[in-house]
CSV table of C-alpha atoms and ligand atoms in Angstrom, one decimal:
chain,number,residue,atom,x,y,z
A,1,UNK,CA,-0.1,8.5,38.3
A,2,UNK,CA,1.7,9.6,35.5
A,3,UNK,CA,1.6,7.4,32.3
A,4,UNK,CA,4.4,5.5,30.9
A,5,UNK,CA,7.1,6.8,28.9
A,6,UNK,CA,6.1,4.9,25.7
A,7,UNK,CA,2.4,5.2,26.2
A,8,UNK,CA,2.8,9.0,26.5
A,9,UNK,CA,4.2,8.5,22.9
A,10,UNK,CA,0.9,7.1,21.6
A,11,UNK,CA,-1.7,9.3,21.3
A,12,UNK,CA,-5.4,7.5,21.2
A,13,UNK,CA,-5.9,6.6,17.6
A,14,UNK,CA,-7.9,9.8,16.2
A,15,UNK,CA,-9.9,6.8,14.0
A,16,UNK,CA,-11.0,5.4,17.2
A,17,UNK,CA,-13.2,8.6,17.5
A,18,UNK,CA,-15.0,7.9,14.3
A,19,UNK,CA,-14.6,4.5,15.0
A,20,UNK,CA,-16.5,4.6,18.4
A,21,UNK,CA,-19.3,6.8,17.1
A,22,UNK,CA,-19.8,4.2,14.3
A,23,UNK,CA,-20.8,1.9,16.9
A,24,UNK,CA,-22.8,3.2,18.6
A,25,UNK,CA,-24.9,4.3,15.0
A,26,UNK,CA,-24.6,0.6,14.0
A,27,UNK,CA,-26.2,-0.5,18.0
A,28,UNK,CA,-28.9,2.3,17.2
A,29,UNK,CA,-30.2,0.5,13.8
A,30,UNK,CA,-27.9,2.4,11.6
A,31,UNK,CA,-26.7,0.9,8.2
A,32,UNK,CA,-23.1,2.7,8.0
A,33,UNK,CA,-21.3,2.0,5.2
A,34,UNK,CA,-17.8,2.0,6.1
A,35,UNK,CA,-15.2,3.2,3.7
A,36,UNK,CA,-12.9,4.0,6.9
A,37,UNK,CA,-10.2,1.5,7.5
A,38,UNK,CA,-8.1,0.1,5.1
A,39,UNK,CA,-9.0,-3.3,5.6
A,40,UNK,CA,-9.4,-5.7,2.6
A,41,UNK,CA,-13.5,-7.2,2.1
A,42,UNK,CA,-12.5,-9.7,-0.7
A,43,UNK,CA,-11.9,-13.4,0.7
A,44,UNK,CA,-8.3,-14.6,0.2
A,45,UNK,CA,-8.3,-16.6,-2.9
A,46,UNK,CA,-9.4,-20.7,-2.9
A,47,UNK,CA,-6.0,-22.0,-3.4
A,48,UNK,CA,-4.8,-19.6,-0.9
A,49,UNK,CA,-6.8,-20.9,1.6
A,50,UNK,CA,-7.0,-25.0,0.4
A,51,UNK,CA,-3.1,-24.5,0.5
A,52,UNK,CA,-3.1,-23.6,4.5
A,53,UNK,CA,-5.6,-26.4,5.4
A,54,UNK,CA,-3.8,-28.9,4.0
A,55,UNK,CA,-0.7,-28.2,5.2
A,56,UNK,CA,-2.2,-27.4,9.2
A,57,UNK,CA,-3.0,-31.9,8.7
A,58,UNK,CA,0.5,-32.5,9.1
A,59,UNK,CA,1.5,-32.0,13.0
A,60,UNK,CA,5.4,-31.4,12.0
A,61,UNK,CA,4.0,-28.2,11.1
A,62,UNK,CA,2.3,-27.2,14.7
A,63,UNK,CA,5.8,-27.0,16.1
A,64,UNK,CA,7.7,-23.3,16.4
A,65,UNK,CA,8.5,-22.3,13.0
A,66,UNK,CA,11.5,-19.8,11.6
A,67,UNK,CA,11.5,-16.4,12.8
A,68,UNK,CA,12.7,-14.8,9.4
A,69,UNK,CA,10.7,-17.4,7.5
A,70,UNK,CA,11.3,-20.8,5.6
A,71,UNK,CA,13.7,-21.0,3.0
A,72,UNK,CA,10.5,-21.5,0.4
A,73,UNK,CA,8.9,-18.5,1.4
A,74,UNK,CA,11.9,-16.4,1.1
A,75,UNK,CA,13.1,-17.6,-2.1
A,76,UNK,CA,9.7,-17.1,-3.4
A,77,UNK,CA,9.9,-13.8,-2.4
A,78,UNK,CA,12.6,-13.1,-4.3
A,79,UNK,CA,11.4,-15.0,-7.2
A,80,UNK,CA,8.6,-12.6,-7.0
A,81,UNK,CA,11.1,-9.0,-7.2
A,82,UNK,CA,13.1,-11.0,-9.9
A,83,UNK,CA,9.9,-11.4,-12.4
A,84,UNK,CA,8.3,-8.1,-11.0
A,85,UNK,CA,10.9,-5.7,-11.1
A,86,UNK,CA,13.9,-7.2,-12.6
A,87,UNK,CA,15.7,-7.4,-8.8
A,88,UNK,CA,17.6,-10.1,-8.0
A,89,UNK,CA,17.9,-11.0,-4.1
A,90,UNK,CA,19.9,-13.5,-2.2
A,91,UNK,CA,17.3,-15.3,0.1
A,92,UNK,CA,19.4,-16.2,2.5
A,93,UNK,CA,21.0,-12.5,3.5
A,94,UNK,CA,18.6,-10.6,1.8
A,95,UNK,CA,15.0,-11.2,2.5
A,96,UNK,CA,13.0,-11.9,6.1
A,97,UNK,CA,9.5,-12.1,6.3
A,98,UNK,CA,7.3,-10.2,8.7
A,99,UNK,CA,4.2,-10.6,10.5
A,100,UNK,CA,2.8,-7.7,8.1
A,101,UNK,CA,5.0,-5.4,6.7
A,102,UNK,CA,3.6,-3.1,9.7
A,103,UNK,CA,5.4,-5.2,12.5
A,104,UNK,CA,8.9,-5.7,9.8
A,105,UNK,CA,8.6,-1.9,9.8
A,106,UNK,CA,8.2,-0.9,13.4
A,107,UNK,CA,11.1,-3.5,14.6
A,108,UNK,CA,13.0,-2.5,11.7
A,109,UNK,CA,12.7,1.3,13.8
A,110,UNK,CA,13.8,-0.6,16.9
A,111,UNK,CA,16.3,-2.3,15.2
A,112,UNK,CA,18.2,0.1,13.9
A,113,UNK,CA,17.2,3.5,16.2
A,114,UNK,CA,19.2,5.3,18.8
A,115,UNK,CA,17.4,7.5,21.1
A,116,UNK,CA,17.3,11.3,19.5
A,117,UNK,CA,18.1,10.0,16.2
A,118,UNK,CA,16.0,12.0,13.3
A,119,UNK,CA,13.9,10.2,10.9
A,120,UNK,CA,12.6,12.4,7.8
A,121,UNK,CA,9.1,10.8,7.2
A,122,UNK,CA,6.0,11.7,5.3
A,123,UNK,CA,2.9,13.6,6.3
A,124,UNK,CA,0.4,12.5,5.8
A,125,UNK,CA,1.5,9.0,6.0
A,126,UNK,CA,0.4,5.5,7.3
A,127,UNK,CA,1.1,5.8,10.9
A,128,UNK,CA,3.5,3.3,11.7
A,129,UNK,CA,6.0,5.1,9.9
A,130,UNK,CA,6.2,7.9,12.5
A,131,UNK,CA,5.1,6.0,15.7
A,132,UNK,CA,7.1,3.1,14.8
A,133,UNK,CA,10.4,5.7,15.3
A,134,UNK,CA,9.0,7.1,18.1
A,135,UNK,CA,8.2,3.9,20.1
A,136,UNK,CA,11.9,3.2,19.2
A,137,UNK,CA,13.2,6.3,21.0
A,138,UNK,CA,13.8,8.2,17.9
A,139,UNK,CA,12.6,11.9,16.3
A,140,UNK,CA,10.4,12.6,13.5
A,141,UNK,CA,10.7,15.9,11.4
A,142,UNK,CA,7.9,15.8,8.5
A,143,UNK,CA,8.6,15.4,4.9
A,144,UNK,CA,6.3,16.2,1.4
A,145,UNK,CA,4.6,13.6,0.0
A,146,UNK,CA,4.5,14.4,-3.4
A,147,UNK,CA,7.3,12.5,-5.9
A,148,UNK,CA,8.9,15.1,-7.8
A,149,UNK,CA,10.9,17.5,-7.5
A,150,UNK,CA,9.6,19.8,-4.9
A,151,UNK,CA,10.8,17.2,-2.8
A,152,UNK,CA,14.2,17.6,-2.6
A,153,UNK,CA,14.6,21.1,-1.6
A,154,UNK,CA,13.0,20.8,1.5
A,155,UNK,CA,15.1,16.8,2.3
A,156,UNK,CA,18.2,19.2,1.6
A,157,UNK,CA,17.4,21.8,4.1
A,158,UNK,CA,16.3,18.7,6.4
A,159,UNK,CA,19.6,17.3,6.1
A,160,UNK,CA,21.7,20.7,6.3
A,161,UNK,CA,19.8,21.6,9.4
A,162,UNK,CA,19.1,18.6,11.5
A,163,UNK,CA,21.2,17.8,14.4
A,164,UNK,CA,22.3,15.2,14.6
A,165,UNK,CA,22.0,14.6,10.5
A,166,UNK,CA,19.0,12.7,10.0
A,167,UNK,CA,19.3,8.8,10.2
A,168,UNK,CA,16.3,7.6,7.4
A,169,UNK,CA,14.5,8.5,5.0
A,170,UNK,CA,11.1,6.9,4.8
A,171,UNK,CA,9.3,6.6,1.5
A,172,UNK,CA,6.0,5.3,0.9
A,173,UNK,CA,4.7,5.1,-3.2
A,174,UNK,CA,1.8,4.6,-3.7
A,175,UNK,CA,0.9,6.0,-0.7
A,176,UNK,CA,-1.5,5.5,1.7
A,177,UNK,CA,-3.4,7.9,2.4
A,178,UNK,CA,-2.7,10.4,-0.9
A,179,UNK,CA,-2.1,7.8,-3.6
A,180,UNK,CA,0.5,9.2,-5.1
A,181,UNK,CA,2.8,7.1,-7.5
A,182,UNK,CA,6.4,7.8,-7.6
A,183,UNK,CA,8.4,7.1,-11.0
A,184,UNK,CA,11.8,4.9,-11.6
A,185,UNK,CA,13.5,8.2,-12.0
A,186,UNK,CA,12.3,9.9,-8.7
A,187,UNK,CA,13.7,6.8,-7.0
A,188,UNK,CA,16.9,7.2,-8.8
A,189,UNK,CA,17.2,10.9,-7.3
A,190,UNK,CA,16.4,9.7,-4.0
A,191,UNK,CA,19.4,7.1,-3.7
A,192,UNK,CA,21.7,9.7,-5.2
A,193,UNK,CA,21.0,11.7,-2.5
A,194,UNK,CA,20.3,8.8,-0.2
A,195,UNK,CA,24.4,8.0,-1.0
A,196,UNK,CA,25.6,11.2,-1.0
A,197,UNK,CA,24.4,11.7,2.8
A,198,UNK,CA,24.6,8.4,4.1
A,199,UNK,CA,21.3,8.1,4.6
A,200,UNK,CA,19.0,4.5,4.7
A,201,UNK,CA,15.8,4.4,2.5
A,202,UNK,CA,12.9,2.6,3.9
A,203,UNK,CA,10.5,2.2,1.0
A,204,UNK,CA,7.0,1.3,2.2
A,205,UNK,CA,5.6,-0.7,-0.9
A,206,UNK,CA,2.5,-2.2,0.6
A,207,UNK,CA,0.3,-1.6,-2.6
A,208,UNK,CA,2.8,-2.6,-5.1
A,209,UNK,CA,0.3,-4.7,-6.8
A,210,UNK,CA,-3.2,-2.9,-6.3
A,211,UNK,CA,-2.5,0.1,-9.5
A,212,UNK,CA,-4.7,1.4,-12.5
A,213,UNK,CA,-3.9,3.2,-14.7
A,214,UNK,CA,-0.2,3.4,-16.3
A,215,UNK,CA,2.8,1.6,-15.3
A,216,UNK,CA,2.9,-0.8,-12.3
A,217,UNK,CA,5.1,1.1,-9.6
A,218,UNK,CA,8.4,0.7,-9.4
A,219,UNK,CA,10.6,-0.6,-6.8
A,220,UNK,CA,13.4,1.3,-4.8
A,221,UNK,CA,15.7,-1.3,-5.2
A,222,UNK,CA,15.7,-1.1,-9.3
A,223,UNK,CA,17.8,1.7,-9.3
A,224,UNK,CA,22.1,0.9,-9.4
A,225,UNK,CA,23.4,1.4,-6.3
A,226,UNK,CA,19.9,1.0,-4.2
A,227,UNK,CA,21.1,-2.0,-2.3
A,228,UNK,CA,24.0,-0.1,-0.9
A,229,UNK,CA,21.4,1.5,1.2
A,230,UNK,CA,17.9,0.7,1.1
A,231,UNK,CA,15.0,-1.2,2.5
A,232,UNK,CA,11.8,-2.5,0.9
A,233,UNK,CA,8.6,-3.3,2.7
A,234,UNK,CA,5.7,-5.7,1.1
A,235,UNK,CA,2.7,-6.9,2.4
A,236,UNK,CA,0.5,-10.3,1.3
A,237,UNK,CA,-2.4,-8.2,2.8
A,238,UNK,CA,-3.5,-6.5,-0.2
A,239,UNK,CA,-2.4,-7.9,-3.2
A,240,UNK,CA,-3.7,-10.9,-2.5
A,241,UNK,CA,-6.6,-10.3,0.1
A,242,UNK,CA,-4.5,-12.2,3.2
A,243,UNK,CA,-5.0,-9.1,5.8
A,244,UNK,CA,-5.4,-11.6,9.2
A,245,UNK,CA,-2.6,-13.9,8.0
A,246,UNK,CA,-0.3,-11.2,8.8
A,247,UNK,CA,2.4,-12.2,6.5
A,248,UNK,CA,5.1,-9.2,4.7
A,249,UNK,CA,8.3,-8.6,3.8
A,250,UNK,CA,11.5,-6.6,4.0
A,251,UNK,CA,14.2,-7.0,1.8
A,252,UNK,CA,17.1,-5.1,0.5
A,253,UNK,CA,20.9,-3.9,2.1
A,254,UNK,CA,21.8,-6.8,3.8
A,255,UNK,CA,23.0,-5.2,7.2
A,256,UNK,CA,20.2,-3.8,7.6
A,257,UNK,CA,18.0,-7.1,6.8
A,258,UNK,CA,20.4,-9.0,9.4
A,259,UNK,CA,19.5,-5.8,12.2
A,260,UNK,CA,16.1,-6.6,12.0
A,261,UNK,CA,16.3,-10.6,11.2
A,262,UNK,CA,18.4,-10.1,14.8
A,263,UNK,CA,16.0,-8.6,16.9
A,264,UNK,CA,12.8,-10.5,15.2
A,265,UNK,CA,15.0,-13.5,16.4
A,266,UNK,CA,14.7,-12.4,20.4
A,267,UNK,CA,11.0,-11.7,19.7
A,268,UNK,CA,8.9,-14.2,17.3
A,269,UNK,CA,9.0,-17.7,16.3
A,270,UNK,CA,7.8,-16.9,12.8
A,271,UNK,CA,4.4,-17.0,11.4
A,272,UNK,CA,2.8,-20.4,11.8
A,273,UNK,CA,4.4,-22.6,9.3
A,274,UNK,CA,1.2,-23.7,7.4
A,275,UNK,CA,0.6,-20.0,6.9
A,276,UNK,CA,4.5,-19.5,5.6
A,277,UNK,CA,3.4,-22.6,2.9
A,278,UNK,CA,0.1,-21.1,1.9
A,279,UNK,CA,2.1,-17.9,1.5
A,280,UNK,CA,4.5,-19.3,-0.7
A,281,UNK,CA,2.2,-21.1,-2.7
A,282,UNK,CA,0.6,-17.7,-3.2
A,283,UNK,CA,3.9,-15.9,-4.3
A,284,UNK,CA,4.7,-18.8,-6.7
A,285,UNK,CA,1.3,-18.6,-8.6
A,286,UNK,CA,0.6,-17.3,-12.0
A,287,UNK,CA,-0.4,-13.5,-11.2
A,288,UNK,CA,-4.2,-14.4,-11.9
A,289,UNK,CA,-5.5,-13.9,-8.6
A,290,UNK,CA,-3.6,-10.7,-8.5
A,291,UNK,CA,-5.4,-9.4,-11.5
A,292,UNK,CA,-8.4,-10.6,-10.2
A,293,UNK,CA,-8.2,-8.4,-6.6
A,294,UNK,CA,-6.8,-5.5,-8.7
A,295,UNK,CA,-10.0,-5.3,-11.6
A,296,UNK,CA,-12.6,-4.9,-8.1
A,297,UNK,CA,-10.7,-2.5,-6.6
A,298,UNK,CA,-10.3,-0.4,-10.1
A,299,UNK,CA,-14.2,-0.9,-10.6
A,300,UNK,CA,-14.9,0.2,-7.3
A,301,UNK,CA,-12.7,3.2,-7.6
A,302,UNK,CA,-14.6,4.0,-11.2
A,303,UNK,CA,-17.9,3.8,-9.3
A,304,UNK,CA,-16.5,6.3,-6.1
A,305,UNK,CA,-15.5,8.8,-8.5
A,306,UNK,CA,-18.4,9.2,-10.7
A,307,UNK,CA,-20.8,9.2,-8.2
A,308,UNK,CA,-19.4,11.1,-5.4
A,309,UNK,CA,-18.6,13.5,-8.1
A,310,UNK,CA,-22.0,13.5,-9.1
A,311,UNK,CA,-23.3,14.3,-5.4
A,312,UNK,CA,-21.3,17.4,-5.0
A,313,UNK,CA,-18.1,15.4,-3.4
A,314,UNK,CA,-15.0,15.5,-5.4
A,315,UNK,CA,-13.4,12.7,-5.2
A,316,UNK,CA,-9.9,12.5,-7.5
A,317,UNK,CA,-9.5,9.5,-9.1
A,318,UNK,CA,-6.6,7.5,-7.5
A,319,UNK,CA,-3.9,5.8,-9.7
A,320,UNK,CA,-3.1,3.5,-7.1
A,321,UNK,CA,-4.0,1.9,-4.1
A,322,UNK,CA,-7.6,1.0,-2.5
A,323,UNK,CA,-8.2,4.4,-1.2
A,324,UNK,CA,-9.3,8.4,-2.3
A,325,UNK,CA,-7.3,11.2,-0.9
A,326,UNK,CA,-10.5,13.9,-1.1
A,327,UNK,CA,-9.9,17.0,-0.1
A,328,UNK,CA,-13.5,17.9,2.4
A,329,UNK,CA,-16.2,20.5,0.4
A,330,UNK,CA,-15.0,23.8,0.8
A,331,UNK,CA,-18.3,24.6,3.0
A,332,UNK,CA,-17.2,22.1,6.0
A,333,UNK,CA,-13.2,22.5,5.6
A,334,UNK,CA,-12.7,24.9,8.4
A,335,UNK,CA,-14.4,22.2,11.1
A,336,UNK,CA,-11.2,19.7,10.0
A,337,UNK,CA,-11.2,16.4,9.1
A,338,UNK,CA,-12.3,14.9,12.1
A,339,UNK,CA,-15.4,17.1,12.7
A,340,UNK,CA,-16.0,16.8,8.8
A,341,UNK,CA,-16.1,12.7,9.3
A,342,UNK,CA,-18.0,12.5,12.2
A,343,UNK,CA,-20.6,14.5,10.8
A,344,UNK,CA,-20.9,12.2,7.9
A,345,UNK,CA,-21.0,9.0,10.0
A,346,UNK,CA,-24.2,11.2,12.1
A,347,UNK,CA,-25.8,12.6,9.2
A,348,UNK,CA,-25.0,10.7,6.0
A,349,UNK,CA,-24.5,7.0,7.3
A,350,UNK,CA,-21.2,6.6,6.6
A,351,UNK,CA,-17.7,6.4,8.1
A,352,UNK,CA,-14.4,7.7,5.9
A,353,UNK,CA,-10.9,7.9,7.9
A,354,UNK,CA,-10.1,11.6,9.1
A,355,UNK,CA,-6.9,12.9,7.1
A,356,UNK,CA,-5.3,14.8,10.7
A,357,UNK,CA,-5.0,11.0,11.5
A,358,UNK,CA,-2.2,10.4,9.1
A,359,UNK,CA,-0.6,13.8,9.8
A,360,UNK,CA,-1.4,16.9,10.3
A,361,UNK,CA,-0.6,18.1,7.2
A,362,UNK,CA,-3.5,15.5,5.7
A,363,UNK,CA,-6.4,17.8,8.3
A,364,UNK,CA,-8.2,19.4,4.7
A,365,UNK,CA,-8.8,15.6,3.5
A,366,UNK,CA,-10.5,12.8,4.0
A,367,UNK,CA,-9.9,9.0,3.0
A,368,UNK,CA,-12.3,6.7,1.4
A,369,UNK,CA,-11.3,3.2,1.2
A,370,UNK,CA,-12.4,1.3,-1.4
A,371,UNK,CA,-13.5,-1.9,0.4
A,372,UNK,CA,-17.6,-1.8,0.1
A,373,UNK,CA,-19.0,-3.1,-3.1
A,374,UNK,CA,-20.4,-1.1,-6.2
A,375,UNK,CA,-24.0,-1.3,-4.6
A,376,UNK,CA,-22.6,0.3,-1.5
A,377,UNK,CA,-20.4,2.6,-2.6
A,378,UNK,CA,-23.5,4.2,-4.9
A,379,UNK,CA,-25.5,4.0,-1.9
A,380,UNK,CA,-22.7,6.3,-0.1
A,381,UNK,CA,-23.1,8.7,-2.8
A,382,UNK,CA,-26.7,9.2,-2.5
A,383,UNK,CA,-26.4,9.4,1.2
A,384,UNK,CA,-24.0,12.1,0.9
A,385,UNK,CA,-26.0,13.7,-2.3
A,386,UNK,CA,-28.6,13.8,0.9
A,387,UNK,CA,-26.4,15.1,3.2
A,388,UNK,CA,-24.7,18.0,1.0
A,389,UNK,CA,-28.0,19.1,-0.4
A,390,UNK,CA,-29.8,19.8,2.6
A,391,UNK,CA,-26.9,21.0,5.2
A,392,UNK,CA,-27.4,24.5,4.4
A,393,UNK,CA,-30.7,24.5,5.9
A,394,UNK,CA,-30.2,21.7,8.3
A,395,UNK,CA,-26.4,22.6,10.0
A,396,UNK,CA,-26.7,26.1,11.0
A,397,UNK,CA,-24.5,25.7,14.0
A,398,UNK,CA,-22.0,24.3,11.9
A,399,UNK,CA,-21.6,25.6,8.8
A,400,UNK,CA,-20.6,29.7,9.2
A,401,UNK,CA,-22.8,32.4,7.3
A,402,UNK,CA,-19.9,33.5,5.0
A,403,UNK,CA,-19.3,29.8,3.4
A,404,UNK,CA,-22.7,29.4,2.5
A,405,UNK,CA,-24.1,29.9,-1.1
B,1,PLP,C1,1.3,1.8,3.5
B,1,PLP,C2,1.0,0.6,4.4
B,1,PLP,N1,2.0,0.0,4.9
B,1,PLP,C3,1.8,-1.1,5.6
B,1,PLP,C4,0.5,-1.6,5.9
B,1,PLP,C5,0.3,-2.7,6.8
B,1,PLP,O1,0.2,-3.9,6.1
B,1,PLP,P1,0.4,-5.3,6.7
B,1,PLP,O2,-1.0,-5.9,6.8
B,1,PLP,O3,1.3,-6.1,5.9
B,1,PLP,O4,1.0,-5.1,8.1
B,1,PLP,C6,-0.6,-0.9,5.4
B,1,PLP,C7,-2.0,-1.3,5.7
B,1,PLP,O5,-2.9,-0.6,5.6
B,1,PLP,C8,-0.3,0.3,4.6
B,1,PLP,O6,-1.3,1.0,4.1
């Protein structure tokens, strides 16, 4: 039988592969440690949490809540772009909250998608910012990552050559998986050209909070003009350790907010109100937990990079973000990046995301998120030290003659 339209649209997960085979090592006695998924370690913070079980006593608040979220949450949310980046937003037209910023993305695509309609995206990028357009019917043609100028030649000819002219342009800084950090003034550039083609910005900024070295990251909607035709995505996830609460953001152009507050409104009853409180207790605070998620994460990454570097693993150091974009040893790139990363789940006892699985531009790199803890992520290093040291003599069916030294 043949398989549903949509289904045929997803492709299995490539991580489920590496995923899978992690399994069945951990069922076989093997310590993996597991700098594959993006998914945050460090417990939400006390107040967080003492905030949502207080709130769950009072049964007023079992009862459906607001599908584009209560009035405190949103105006907390926009308290928090005022202090942040200087943005003000109406909470009322110009703020809903999600269930993650993944689902506000992916019915943002339904919302606002015809079928055919070309989206310019980045690749390697988070994969609900393709499939989220192609559930919605519409077509994907790749974009660079990188923030600077290199960028634009290739959005012109995109823009020139599509048929019919692209509708979005989707933007993710810092990105997941490369890390890369865009500046105020590549923003500005990309709403001129944004405006000039009629074309709406979806700015993925799930890791606005989780950054380095240098300035914080900016925000789309900083630069003049932004509003007239741009969206912003945030997530509670990472900044402050909330993953399973499932609580984001969009905010921004107001007809675009109302497209998806519409369709949200046919699908979801909101997230469960003491979560929306807890949330917004959260938004309102003083920063401090913030600061306190963003000091591990920057630990861990100074711990990553000197020791993978030490084992024969380069690994640059990211700016932003809780992951490494590392390009694999020059030895193993021609297997790709899945073969490379099931090889070290096998051989080296632990499990990084394949690059191909964010695009197939991303297939010479693999990801390493940062959510083991310094003890672990040395341990990594050694295993791989291990690993690299002794393949030559260990993998001859899998490294070729001609790349070994
Ligand atoms: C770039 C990016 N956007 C969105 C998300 C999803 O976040 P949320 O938990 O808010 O759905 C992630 C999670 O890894 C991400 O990396």
């Amino acid at each position: 039988m043949e398989e549903f339209h949509k289904v045929r649209r997803l492709p299995p997960y490539v991580f489920e592969q590496v995923n899978r085979l992690k399994a069945s090592a951990r069922a076989a006695g093997a310590d993996i440690i597991d700098l594959g998924m993006g998914n945050p370690d460090l417990p939400t913070p006390k107040a967080i949490v003492d905030k949502l079980c207080e709130v769950v006593q009072d049964p007023r608040t079992h009862r459906y809540s607001s599908s584009k979220g209560i009035p405190g949450l949103r105006r907390a949310q926009a308290g928090y772009y005022a202090r942040r980046f200087g943005v003000k937003l109406n909470p009322d037209t110009q703020v809903v909250a999600t269930l993650g910023s993944k689902e506000g993305f992916a019915n943002m695509a339904q919302a606002i998608t015809a079928p055919g309609d070309v989206i310019l995206c980045p690749n390697p990028t988070y994969p609900i910012h393709a499939f989220g357009f192609l559930m919605a019917g519409g077509v994907i043609r790749s974009m660079s990552v990188e923030p600077d100028d290199s960028f634009f030649g290739p959005l012109e000819r995109a823009v020139k050559h599509s048929i019919p002219k692209p509708l979005a342009l989707i933007i993710n800084y810092p990105s997941n998986p490369t890390a890369h950090v865009a500046s105020l003034d590549f923003y500005k550039d990309v709403i001129e050209f944004a405006r000039k083609h009629e074309l709406i910005v979806l700015s993925d900024l799930a890791y606005s909070e989780i950054y380095f070295d240098g300035e914080p990251p900016p925000s789309v909607l900083q630069v003049p003009g932004a509003m007239d035709v741009a969206v912003e995505f945030t997530s509670m996830s990472k900044t402050f350790s909330m993953p399973g609460w499932r609580m984001g953001f969009a905010v921004g152009n107001e007809r675009l907010i109302s497209a998806l507050t519409r369709v949200k409104s046919y699908l979801d009853y909101g997230a469960f109100t003491p979560i929306q409180v807890a949330a917004t207790h959260a938004l309102n605070g003083d920063g401090s937990d913030i600061a306190e998620v963003r000091a591990v994460y920057k630990r861990r990454r100074d711990v990553m990079v000197d020791t993978f570097g030490k084992a024969g693993f380069e690994v640059p150091p990211p700016a932003a973000t809780m992951f490494a974009w590392a390009k694999i040893p020059e030895k193993f790139r021609h297997l790709g990046s899945l073969e490379f990363s099931k090889l070290l789940v096998e051989k080296a006892d632990v499990a990084v995301a394949p690059g191909v699985g964010f695009g197939e531009m991303g297939d010479d790199y693999v990801r390493l998120a940062l959510v083991e803890n310094e003890h672990r992520i040395r341990q990594a290093a050694r295993n791989i030290k291990k690993f690299l040291s002794t393949a030559d003599d260990t993998m001859h069916n899998v490294i070729s003659l001609n790349t070994r030294r």
